[in-house]
Coordinates of C-alpha atoms in Angstrom, one line a residue:
P1 CA -0.1 0.0 0.0
R2 CA 1.3 3.5 -0.9
R3 CA 1.6 5.9 2.1
H4 CA 0.4 9.4 1.4
A5 CA 2.7 12.0 2.9
R6 CA 1.2 14.6 5.2
L7 CA 2.5 18.2 4.9
A8 CA 3.9 19.7 8.0
R9 CA 2.1 22.7 9.5
L10 CA 3.1 25.8 11.4
Y11 CA 0.9 27.4 14.0
L12 CA 1.4 30.7 15.6
N13 CA 0.4 31.7 18.9
N14 CA -2.2 34.3 19.1
G15 CA -1.3 35.3 22.7
N16 CA -4.8 34.4 24.0
G17 CA -4.4 30.8 24.3
E18 CA -5.2 30.0 20.7
F19 CA -3.1 29.2 17.7
T20 CA -3.6 30.0 13.9
Q21 CA -2.2 27.9 11.2
E22 CA 0.3 29.9 9.2
N23 CA 0.1 29.3 5.5
G24 CA 3.0 29.8 3.1
S25 CA 5.5 29.6 5.8
G26 CA 7.8 27.4 4.0
T27 CA 7.1 24.3 6.2
D28 CA 4.6 23.1 3.8
I29 CA 7.5 21.6 1.8
L30 CA 8.0 19.1 4.4
T31 CA 6.5 15.7 3.5
A32 CA 8.6 13.6 5.5
D33 CA 8.1 11.7 8.8
G34 CA 9.2 14.3 11.4
R35 CA 11.5 12.9 14.0
G36 CA 12.8 15.8 16.0
S37 CA 13.0 19.5 16.3
A38 CA 14.8 22.3 17.9
T39 CA 14.1 26.1 18.4
F40 CA 17.1 28.4 18.7
D41 CA 18.5 31.7 17.4
Y42 CA 21.2 30.3 15.0
N43 CA 21.9 33.6 13.5
D44 CA 21.8 35.7 16.7
D45 CA 19.1 38.2 15.4
G46 CA 16.9 37.8 18.4
F47 CA 14.2 35.8 16.7
L48 CA 13.9 32.0 17.2
D49 CA 14.6 29.8 14.3
F50 CA 13.3 26.3 13.8
Y51 CA 15.3 23.1 12.9
S52 CA 13.4 20.0 11.9
A53 CA 14.9 16.4 11.6
S54 CA 13.0 13.9 9.4
R55 CA 13.2 10.7 7.7
G56 CA 11.4 8.6 5.0
A57 CA 10.5 11.4 2.7
E58 CA 10.4 10.5 -1.1
Q59 CA 12.1 12.5 -3.8
A60 CA 11.0 12.2 -7.4
Y61 CA 13.6 11.6 -10.0
S62 CA 13.3 10.9 -13.6
S63 CA 14.2 7.3 -13.0
G64 CA 11.5 6.9 -10.2
R65 CA 11.0 7.5 -6.6
Q66 CA 13.8 7.2 -4.0
A67 CA 13.4 7.6 -0.3
Y68 CA 15.8 9.8 1.6
S69 CA 16.2 11.6 4.9
R70 CA 16.6 15.3 5.1
N71 CA 16.8 18.0 7.8
Y72 CA 15.6 21.5 7.5
L73 CA 16.6 24.8 8.9
F74 CA 13.8 27.6 8.8
K75 CA 15.2 31.2 9.3
N76 CA 12.7 33.4 11.1
E77 CA 12.4 36.5 9.1
S78 CA 9.3 38.2 10.6
D79 CA 8.8 39.3 14.2
G80 CA 5.1 40.0 14.0
S81 CA 5.7 43.1 16.2
G82 CA 6.2 45.9 13.8
G83 CA 9.9 46.1 14.7
N84 CA 9.3 46.5 18.4
A85 CA 10.1 43.2 19.8
H86 CA 12.8 42.7 22.5
F87 CA 14.6 39.5 23.7
L88 CA 17.1 38.4 26.3
K89 CA 19.1 35.4 26.0
V90 CA 20.3 34.1 29.5
A91 CA 23.1 31.6 30.0
V92 CA 24.3 29.9 33.3
Y93 CA 27.8 28.7 33.8
N94 CA 29.0 26.5 36.4
E95 CA 32.0 27.1 38.8
N96 CA 34.3 25.7 36.1
G97 CA 33.1 28.0 33.4
A98 CA 31.1 25.5 31.5
L99 CA 27.6 26.2 30.2
G100 CA 25.0 24.4 32.0
G101 CA 22.6 25.1 35.0
L102 CA 20.1 22.4 34.4
G103 CA 17.2 22.9 36.6
T104 CA 17.7 26.7 37.0
R105 CA 14.6 28.8 37.0
I106 CA 14.4 32.2 35.3
W107 CA 11.7 34.8 35.7
A108 CA 11.6 37.9 33.8
Y109 CA 9.4 40.9 34.9
K110 CA 8.8 44.4 33.6
A111 CA 11.3 46.7 35.0
G112 CA 10.2 47.7 38.7
S113 CA 7.8 44.7 38.9
L114 CA 9.8 42.1 40.5
D115 CA 7.9 39.2 41.9
Q116 CA 4.6 40.9 41.0
P117 CA 2.4 38.5 39.1
A118 CA 0.9 41.2 36.8
G119 CA 4.6 42.1 35.8
L120 CA 5.6 38.6 34.7
I121 CA 6.7 38.5 31.1
A122 CA 8.5 35.2 30.7
Y123 CA 9.5 32.1 32.7
R124 CA 11.9 29.4 31.7
E125 CA 13.5 26.3 33.4
I126 CA 16.5 25.0 32.0
S127 CA 16.3 21.6 30.7
V128 CA 17.6 20.0 27.4
T129 CA 14.9 17.6 26.3
S130 CA 11.4 18.4 25.0
G131 CA 10.0 15.5 23.2
F132 CA 10.9 12.5 21.0
Q133 CA 14.3 13.2 19.5
S134 CA 14.2 16.9 20.1
Q135 CA 16.4 19.1 22.1
K136 CA 16.4 22.6 23.7
S137 CA 19.4 24.9 24.1
Y138 CA 21.0 25.5 27.4
I139 CA 20.8 29.2 26.6
Q140 CA 17.4 30.4 27.4
H141 CA 15.7 32.7 24.8
L142 CA 13.2 35.1 26.4
G143 CA 10.8 36.9 24.2
L144 CA 10.0 40.3 25.9
G145 CA 7.7 42.0 23.6
S146 CA 8.0 45.9 23.8
N147 CA 10.0 45.9 27.1
S148 CA 13.5 47.4 26.7
Q149 CA 14.4 46.8 30.3
V150 CA 13.5 43.9 32.7
D151 CA 14.2 42.7 36.2
L152 CA 15.4 39.1 36.4
K153 CA 15.2 36.5 39.0
I154 CA 17.3 33.4 38.6
Q155 CA 16.8 30.5 41.0
L156 CA 19.7 27.9 41.0
P157 CA 19.1 24.2 41.7
D158 CA 20.5 24.6 45.2
G159 CA 17.8 27.1 45.9
S160 CA 19.9 30.2 46.0
Q161 CA 18.7 33.3 44.0
Q162 CA 20.2 36.0 42.1
I163 CA 18.3 39.1 41.3
Y164 CA 19.2 41.6 38.5
S165 CA 17.2 44.9 38.1
G166 CA 16.9 47.1 35.0
I167 CA 18.7 44.7 32.6
S168 CA 18.7 46.1 29.1
T169 CA 17.3 43.7 26.5
D170 CA 18.5 42.4 23.0
Q171 CA 21.6 40.8 24.5
T172 CA 22.9 37.5 25.8

């Protein structure tokens, strides 16, 4: 029996708990069996890019069809914010200078709103797994909307906390 490939789909967060399918995003070229993915900012422009690993796609050749595996990197070229989106990348290093911090929790608040629920903009916990054959970066990418400064609370796995106030955005 012939398997019919399904096209991959990209859904965008509407910011209200709902998602909308984005047509013409480039992901519709994927007809393979998706096996893993990662989001990260590969070109350091502040916007998360998307990497997809797949297997079992078919490529049409003049001599017939041939199965192959291919990976795809999608560069994010739209911010959806009218040019007013800010970000902050947070990296945690251990006492030996190695990137890590598994289990570290990071809260980003509007400047002057530390620990106020209404001021919370972003939260991350450092982990490197996120699903079947998928991986996340140790460097945490926080989307901060129109906020050009934030207050950060970082809680390390041992329970100790570090507080940073008035941090400028658009940096690592």
